[in-house]
JSON list of C-alpha atoms in Angstrom, two decimals:
[
{"chain": "A", "resi": 1, "resn": "MET", "atom": "CA", "xyz": [0.00, 0.00, 0.00]},
{"chain": "A", "resi": 2, "resn": "PHE", "atom": "CA", "xyz": [1.31, 3.42, -0.93]},
{"chain": "A", "resi": 3, "resn": "ARG", "atom": "CA", "xyz": [1.57, 6.00, 1.86]},
{"chain": "A", "resi": 4, "resn": "PRO", "atom": "CA", "xyz": [2.23, 9.62, 1.02]},
{"chain": "A", "resi": 5, "resn": "LEU", "atom": "CA", "xyz": [5.20, 11.25, 2.68]},
{"chain": "A", "resi": 6, "resn": "ILE", "atom": "CA", "xyz": [4.19, 13.08, 5.79]},
{"chain": "A", "resi": 7, "resn": "SER", "atom": "CA", "xyz": [5.62, 16.54, 5.88]},
{"chain": "A", "resi": 8, "resn": "ARG", "atom": "CA", "xyz": [7.28, 17.71, 9.04]},
{"chain": "A", "resi": 9, "resn": "ALA", "atom": "CA", "xyz": [7.26, 21.24, 10.20]},
{"chain": "A", "resi": 10, "resn": "PHE", "atom": "CA", "xyz": [10.75, 22.60, 10.60]},
{"chain": "A", "resi": 11, "resn": "THR", "atom": "CA", "xyz": [11.22, 25.54, 12.87]},
{"chain": "A", "resi": 12, "resn": "SER", "atom": "CA", "xyz": [13.78, 28.14, 12.11]},
{"chain": "A", "resi": 13, "resn": "THR", "atom": "CA", "xyz": [15.82, 28.64, 15.22]},
{"chain": "A", "resi": 14, "resn": "PRO", "atom": "CA", "xyz": [18.38, 31.41, 15.15]},
{"chain": "A", "resi": 15, "resn": "ILE", "atom": "CA", "xyz": [21.93, 30.15, 15.34]},
{"chain": "A", "resi": 16, "resn": "ARG", "atom": "CA", "xyz": [23.54, 31.22, 18.56]},
{"chain": "A", "resi": 17, "resn": "PRO", "atom": "CA", "xyz": [27.26, 31.73, 18.86]},
{"chain": "A", "resi": 18, "resn": "CYS", "atom": "CA", "xyz": [29.09, 28.84, 20.44]},
{"chain": "A", "resi": 19, "resn": "PRO", "atom": "CA", "xyz": [29.84, 29.65, 24.08]},
{"chain": "A", "resi": 20, "resn": "LEU", "atom": "CA", "xyz": [33.49, 28.79, 23.43]},
{"chain": "A", "resi": 21, "resn": "THR", "atom": "CA", "xyz": [33.98, 31.50, 20.80]},
{"chain": "A", "resi": 22, "resn": "SER", "atom": "CA", "xyz": [35.95, 34.53, 21.75]},
{"chain": "A", "resi": 23, "resn": "PRO", "atom": "CA", "xyz": [35.24, 38.17, 20.96]},
{"chain": "A", "resi": 24, "resn": "LEU", "atom": "CA", "xyz": [39.01, 38.70, 20.92]},
{"chain": "A", "resi": 25, "resn": "TRP", "atom": "CA", "xyz": [39.51, 37.20, 17.45]},
{"chain": "A", "resi": 26, "resn": "LYS", "atom": "CA", "xyz": [37.51, 36.13, 14.44]},
{"chain": "A", "resi": 27, "resn": "LEU", "atom": "CA", "xyz": [37.75, 33.00, 12.29]},
{"chain": "A", "resi": 28, "resn": "GLY", "atom": "CA", "xyz": [37.84, 33.90, 8.60]},
{"chain": "A", "resi": 29, "resn": "ARG", "atom": "CA", "xyz": [37.81, 32.14, 5.25]},
{"chain": "A", "resi": 30, "resn": "LEU", "atom": "CA", "xyz": [39.74, 29.15, 3.97]},
{"chain": "A", "resi": 31, "resn": "ASN", "atom": "CA", "xyz": [43.01, 30.54, 2.62]},
{"chain": "A", "resi": 32, "resn": "HIS", "atom": "CA", "xyz": [44.45, 27.36, 1.12]},
{"chain": "A", "resi": 33, "resn": "VAL", "atom": "CA", "xyz": [44.72, 23.58, 1.18]},
{"chain": "A", "resi": 34, "resn": "ALA", "atom": "CA", "xyz": [48.34, 22.41, 1.25]},
{"chain": "A", "resi": 35, "resn": "ILE", "atom": "CA", "xyz": [49.35, 19.26, -0.60]},
{"chain": "A", "resi": 36, "resn": "ALA", "atom": "CA", "xyz": [52.73, 17.59, -0.04]},
{"chain": "A", "resi": 37, "resn": "VAL", "atom": "CA", "xyz": [54.08, 16.39, -3.38]},
{"chain": "A", "resi": 38, "resn": "PRO", "atom": "CA", "xyz": [57.04, 14.13, -4.21]},
{"chain": "A", "resi": 39, "resn": "ASP", "atom": "CA", "xyz": [57.77, 16.03, -7.47]},
{"chain": "A", "resi": 40, "resn": "ILE", "atom": "CA", "xyz": [56.84, 19.71, -7.37]},
{"chain": "A", "resi": 41, "resn": "ASP", "atom": "CA", "xyz": [57.68, 20.36, -11.02]},
{"chain": "A", "resi": 42, "resn": "GLN", "atom": "CA", "xyz": [55.46, 17.50, -12.18]},
{"chain": "A", "resi": 43, "resn": "SER", "atom": "CA", "xyz": [52.66, 18.63, -9.86]},
{"chain": "A", "resi": 44, "resn": "THR", "atom": "CA", "xyz": [52.99, 22.23, -11.05]},
{"chain": "A", "resi": 45, "resn": "ALA", "atom": "CA", "xyz": [52.76, 21.07, -14.67]},
{"chain": "A", "resi": 46, "resn": "PHE", "atom": "CA", "xyz": [49.65, 19.03, -13.82]},
{"chain": "A", "resi": 47, "resn": "TYR", "atom": "CA", "xyz": [47.78, 22.00, -12.34]},
{"chain": "A", "resi": 48, "resn": "ARG", "atom": "CA", "xyz": [49.03, 24.43, -15.01]},
{"chain": "A", "resi": 49, "resn": "ASP", "atom": "CA", "xyz": [49.05, 22.36, -18.22]},
{"chain": "A", "resi": 50, "resn": "ILE", "atom": "CA", "xyz": [46.38, 19.71, -17.65]},
{"chain": "A", "resi": 51, "resn": "MET", "atom": "CA", "xyz": [43.98, 21.44, -15.26]},
{"chain": "A", "resi": 52, "resn": "GLY", "atom": "CA", "xyz": [44.51, 24.91, -16.80]},
{"chain": "A", "resi": 53, "resn": "GLY", "atom": "CA", "xyz": [45.25, 26.62, -13.50]},
{"chain": "A", "resi": 54, "resn": "LYS", "atom": "CA", "xyz": [47.17, 29.79, -12.78]},
{"chain": "A", "resi": 55, "resn": "VAL", "atom": "CA", "xyz": [50.29, 28.78, -10.84]},
{"chain": "A", "resi": 56, "resn": "SER", "atom": "CA", "xyz": [53.00, 30.80, -9.14]},
{"chain": "A", "resi": 57, "resn": "GLU", "atom": "CA", "xyz": [56.72, 30.31, -9.51]},
{"chain": "A", "resi": 58, "resn": "LYS", "atom": "CA", "xyz": [58.43, 27.75, -7.26]},
{"chain": "A", "resi": 59, "resn": "VAL", "atom": "CA", "xyz": [59.65, 29.58, -4.17]},
{"chain": "A", "resi": 60, "resn": "PRO", "atom": "CA", "xyz": [62.24, 28.13, -1.76]},
{"chain": "A", "resi": 61, "resn": "LEU", "atom": "CA", "xyz": [61.49, 28.80, 1.92]},
{"chain": "A", "resi": 62, "resn": "PRO", "atom": "CA", "xyz": [64.57, 27.41, 3.68]},
{"chain": "A", "resi": 63, "resn": "GLU", "atom": "CA", "xyz": [63.38, 28.71, 7.08]},
{"chain": "A", "resi": 64, "resn": "HIS", "atom": "CA", "xyz": [60.36, 26.39, 6.74]},
{"chain": "A", "resi": 65, "resn": "GLY", "atom": "CA", "xyz": [62.17, 23.56, 4.96]},
{"chain": "A", "resi": 66, "resn": "VAL", "atom": "CA", "xyz": [59.91, 23.69, 1.89]},
{"chain": "A", "resi": 67, "resn": "TYR", "atom": "CA", "xyz": [59.51, 24.78, -1.69]},
{"chain": "A", "resi": 68, "resn": "THR", "atom": "CA", "xyz": [56.07, 26.18, -2.43]},
{"chain": "A", "resi": 69, "resn": "VAL", "atom": "CA", "xyz": [53.94, 26.74, -5.50]},
{"chain": "A", "resi": 70, "resn": "PHE", "atom": "CA", "xyz": [50.48, 28.29, -5.23]},
{"chain": "A", "resi": 71, "resn": "VAL", "atom": "CA", "xyz": [47.62, 27.41, -7.55]},
{"chain": "A", "resi": 72, "resn": "GLU", "atom": "CA", "xyz": [44.97, 30.16, -7.73]},
{"chain": "A", "resi": 73, "resn": "LEU", "atom": "CA", "xyz": [41.39, 28.86, -7.66]},
{"chain": "A", "resi": 74, "resn": "GLY", "atom": "CA", "xyz": [39.40, 32.08, -7.44]},
{"chain": "A", "resi": 75, "resn": "ASN", "atom": "CA", "xyz": [37.84, 31.47, -4.03]},
{"chain": "A", "resi": 76, "resn": "THR", "atom": "CA", "xyz": [40.93, 29.87, -2.44]},
{"chain": "A", "resi": 77, "resn": "LYS", "atom": "CA", "xyz": [44.33, 28.38, -3.31]},
{"chain": "A", "resi": 78, "resn": "ILE", "atom": "CA", "xyz": [46.16, 25.08, -3.37]},
{"chain": "A", "resi": 79, "resn": "GLU", "atom": "CA", "xyz": [49.66, 25.19, -1.92]},
{"chain": "A", "resi": 80, "resn": "LEU", "atom": "CA", "xyz": [52.03, 22.57, -3.33]},
{"chain": "A", "resi": 81, "resn": "LEU", "atom": "CA", "xyz": [54.74, 21.68, -0.80]},
{"chain": "A", "resi": 82, "resn": "HIS", "atom": "CA", "xyz": [58.00, 19.90, -1.50]},
{"chain": "A", "resi": 83, "resn": "PRO", "atom": "CA", "xyz": [60.91, 19.23, 0.88]},
{"chain": "A", "resi": 84, "resn": "TYR", "atom": "CA", "xyz": [63.76, 21.71, 1.03]},
{"chain": "A", "resi": 85, "resn": "GLY", "atom": "CA", "xyz": [66.82, 20.45, 2.89]},
{"chain": "A", "resi": 86, "resn": "GLU", "atom": "CA", "xyz": [67.44, 17.49, 5.15]},
{"chain": "A", "resi": 87, "resn": "ASN", "atom": "CA", "xyz": [65.27, 18.61, 8.07]},
{"chain": "A", "resi": 88, "resn": "SER", "atom": "CA", "xyz": [62.13, 19.34, 6.08]},
{"chain": "A", "resi": 89, "resn": "PRO", "atom": "CA", "xyz": [58.90, 18.47, 7.91]},
{"chain": "A", "resi": 90, "resn": "ILE", "atom": "CA", "xyz": [57.42, 17.61, 4.51]},
{"chain": "A", "resi": 91, "resn": "GLN", "atom": "CA", "xyz": [59.99, 14.85, 3.96]},
{"chain": "A", "resi": 92, "resn": "GLY", "atom": "CA", "xyz": [58.67, 12.98, 7.00]},
{"chain": "A", "resi": 93, "resn": "PHE", "atom": "CA", "xyz": [55.14, 13.27, 5.64]},
{"chain": "A", "resi": 94, "resn": "LEU", "atom": "CA", "xyz": [56.25, 11.98, 2.22]},
{"chain": "A", "resi": 95, "resn": "ASN", "atom": "CA", "xyz": [58.15, 9.08, 3.84]},
{"chain": "A", "resi": 96, "resn": "LYS", "atom": "CA", "xyz": [54.77, 7.91, 5.21]},
{"chain": "A", "resi": 97, "resn": "ASN", "atom": "CA", "xyz": [52.77, 8.92, 2.11]},
{"chain": "A", "resi": 98, "resn": "LYS", "atom": "CA", "xyz": [54.91, 8.13, -0.95]},
{"chain": "A", "resi": 99, "resn": "SER", "atom": "CA", "xyz": [52.44, 9.62, -3.45]},
{"chain": "A", "resi": 100, "resn": "GLY", "atom": "CA", "xyz": [51.91, 12.76, -1.38]},
{"chain": "A", "resi": 101, "resn": "GLY", "atom": "CA", "xyz": [48.60, 14.03, -0.09]},
{"chain": "A", "resi": 102, "resn": "ILE", "atom": "CA", "xyz": [46.80, 16.74, 1.81]},
{"chain": "A", "resi": 103, "resn": "HIS", "atom": "CA", "xyz": [49.15, 18.07, 4.48]},
{"chain": "A", "resi": 104, "resn": "HIS", "atom": "CA", "xyz": [47.15, 20.89, 6.10]},
{"chain": "A", "resi": 105, "resn": "ILE", "atom": "CA", "xyz": [44.43, 23.46, 5.71]},
{"chain": "A", "resi": 106, "resn": "CYS", "atom": "CA", "xyz": [44.95, 27.17, 6.32]},
{"chain": "A", "resi": 107, "resn": "ILE", "atom": "CA", "xyz": [42.23, 29.36, 7.80]},
{"chain": "A", "resi": 108, "resn": "GLU", "atom": "CA", "xyz": [42.48, 33.12, 8.09]},
{"chain": "A", "resi": 109, "resn": "VAL", "atom": "CA", "xyz": [42.08, 34.89, 11.44]},
{"chain": "A", "resi": 110, "resn": "ASP", "atom": "CA", "xyz": [42.09, 38.58, 12.21]},
{"chain": "A", "resi": 111, "resn": "ASP", "atom": "CA", "xyz": [44.58, 38.28, 15.10]},
{"chain": "A", "resi": 112, "resn": "VAL", "atom": "CA", "xyz": [46.72, 35.13, 15.20]},
{"chain": "A", "resi": 113, "resn": "THR", "atom": "CA", "xyz": [48.29, 35.91, 18.60]},
{"chain": "A", "resi": 114, "resn": "LYS", "atom": "CA", "xyz": [44.92, 36.37, 20.30]},
{"chain": "A", "resi": 115, "resn": "ALA", "atom": "CA", "xyz": [43.58, 33.29, 18.50]},
{"chain": "A", "resi": 116, "resn": "VAL", "atom": "CA", "xyz": [46.41, 30.99, 19.57]},
{"chain": "A", "resi": 117, "resn": "ASN", "atom": "CA", "xyz": [46.38, 32.25, 23.16]},
{"chain": "A", "resi": 118, "resn": "ASP", "atom": "CA", "xyz": [42.61, 31.72, 23.37]},
{"chain": "A", "resi": 119, "resn": "LEU", "atom": "CA", "xyz": [42.79, 28.27, 21.77]},
{"chain": "A", "resi": 120, "resn": "MET", "atom": "CA", "xyz": [45.64, 27.15, 24.05]},
{"chain": "A", "resi": 121, "resn": "ALA", "atom": "CA", "xyz": [43.58, 28.30, 27.05]},
{"chain": "A", "resi": 122, "resn": "LYS", "atom": "CA", "xyz": [40.85, 25.96, 25.73]},
{"chain": "A", "resi": 123, "resn": "GLY", "atom": "CA", "xyz": [43.29, 23.03, 25.61]},
{"chain": "A", "resi": 124, "resn": "ILE", "atom": "CA", "xyz": [44.28, 23.14, 21.92]},
{"chain": "A", "resi": 125, "resn": "LYS", "atom": "CA", "xyz": [48.00, 22.53, 21.42]},
{"chain": "A", "resi": 126, "resn": "ALA", "atom": "CA", "xyz": [49.88, 24.85, 19.08]},
{"chain": "A", "resi": 127, "resn": "LEU", "atom": "CA", "xyz": [52.95, 23.40, 17.37]},
{"chain": "A", "resi": 128, "resn": "ASN", "atom": "CA", "xyz": [54.48, 26.88, 17.31]},
{"chain": "A", "resi": 129, "resn": "PRO", "atom": "CA", "xyz": [52.77, 28.99, 20.00]},
{"chain": "A", "resi": 130, "resn": "ILE", "atom": "CA", "xyz": [54.77, 32.04, 18.95]},
{"chain": "A", "resi": 131, "resn": "PRO", "atom": "CA", "xyz": [53.67, 33.04, 15.43]},
{"chain": "A", "resi": 132, "resn": "LYS", "atom": "CA", "xyz": [56.24, 32.84, 12.67]},
{"chain": "A", "resi": 133, "resn": "ILE", "atom": "CA", "xyz": [56.14, 34.41, 9.23]},
{"chain": "A", "resi": 134, "resn": "GLY", "atom": "CA", "xyz": [54.55, 32.07, 6.68]},
{"chain": "A", "resi": 135, "resn": "ALA", "atom": "CA", "xyz": [54.73, 31.69, 2.90]},
{"chain": "A", "resi": 136, "resn": "HIS", "atom": "CA", "xyz": [52.54, 34.76, 2.33]},
{"chain": "A", "resi": 137, "resn": "GLY", "atom": "CA", "xyz": [54.73, 36.94, 4.54]},
{"chain": "A", "resi": 138, "resn": "LYS", "atom": "CA", "xyz": [52.10, 36.98, 7.31]},
{"chain": "A", "resi": 139, "resn": "PRO", "atom": "CA", "xyz": [52.16, 35.56, 10.87]},
{"chain": "A", "resi": 140, "resn": "VAL", "atom": "CA", "xyz": [51.06, 31.91, 11.13]},
{"chain": "A", "resi": 141, "resn": "VAL", "atom": "CA", "xyz": [50.55, 29.29, 13.81]},
{"chain": "A", "resi": 142, "resn": "PHE", "atom": "CA", "xyz": [49.98, 25.56, 13.35]},
{"chain": "A", "resi": 143, "resn": "LEU", "atom": "CA", "xyz": [47.54, 23.66, 15.58]},
{"chain": "A", "resi": 144, "resn": "HIS", "atom": "CA", "xyz": [48.21, 20.02, 16.46]},
{"chain": "A", "resi": 145, "resn": "PRO", "atom": "CA", "xyz": [46.16, 17.54, 14.40]},
{"chain": "A", "resi": 146, "resn": "LYS", "atom": "CA", "xyz": [45.30, 15.47, 17.50]},
{"chain": "A", "resi": 147, "resn": "ASP", "atom": "CA", "xyz": [43.44, 18.48, 18.90]},
{"chain": "A", "resi": 148, "resn": "CYS", "atom": "CA", "xyz": [41.81, 19.33, 15.54]},
{"chain": "A", "resi": 149, "resn": "HIS", "atom": "CA", "xyz": [40.17, 15.98, 14.77]},
{"chain": "A", "resi": 150, "resn": "GLY", "atom": "CA", "xyz": [43.00, 14.63, 12.62]},
{"chain": "A", "resi": 151, "resn": "THR", "atom": "CA", "xyz": [43.71, 17.76, 10.60]},
{"chain": "A", "resi": 152, "resn": "LEU", "atom": "CA", "xyz": [46.82, 19.93, 10.81]},
{"chain": "A", "resi": 153, "resn": "VAL", "atom": "CA", "xyz": [45.38, 23.47, 10.88]},
{"chain": "A", "resi": 154, "resn": "GLU", "atom": "CA", "xyz": [47.36, 26.57, 10.02]},
{"chain": "A", "resi": 155, "resn": "LEU", "atom": "CA", "xyz": [46.00, 29.90, 11.23]},
{"chain": "A", "resi": 156, "resn": "GLU", "atom": "CA", "xyz": [47.15, 32.86, 9.17]},
{"chain": "A", "resi": 157, "resn": "GLN", "atom": "CA", "xyz": [46.65, 36.47, 10.19]},
{"chain": "A", "resi": 158, "resn": "ILE", "atom": "CA", "xyz": [44.99, 38.57, 7.49]}
]
């Protein structure tokens, strides 16, 4: 026997701010998704020549132990990461993930120092509690993946 679907009434409840949010800083938009790659030139060619993307030049960042290339997507970017030097944190990631893969996401904040201090007070571990200058020339902090549900999160001040 056929029964018609019974419609439910949905109420529109205003979304209330989470009680854990802080008026001291504001979470912004997704800045980029970083992908560790075993061959940055091949990956750059893929995004430029096959996908038709606009890509930056390869930039060495010895202070971070990486080479970077940014792929512009309009609403965000992809950051290609490749090891630079023997102590590169990306090399350890590639040793575990031979084909590469998503390394981290980067979210913009209006004040990275206030954000990291507030998050640490809430029990979130920062890998570098004192902001350092990132690939865009702006202060960044990385949050531990174990405290961010398995994702390495970079906060970048805008």
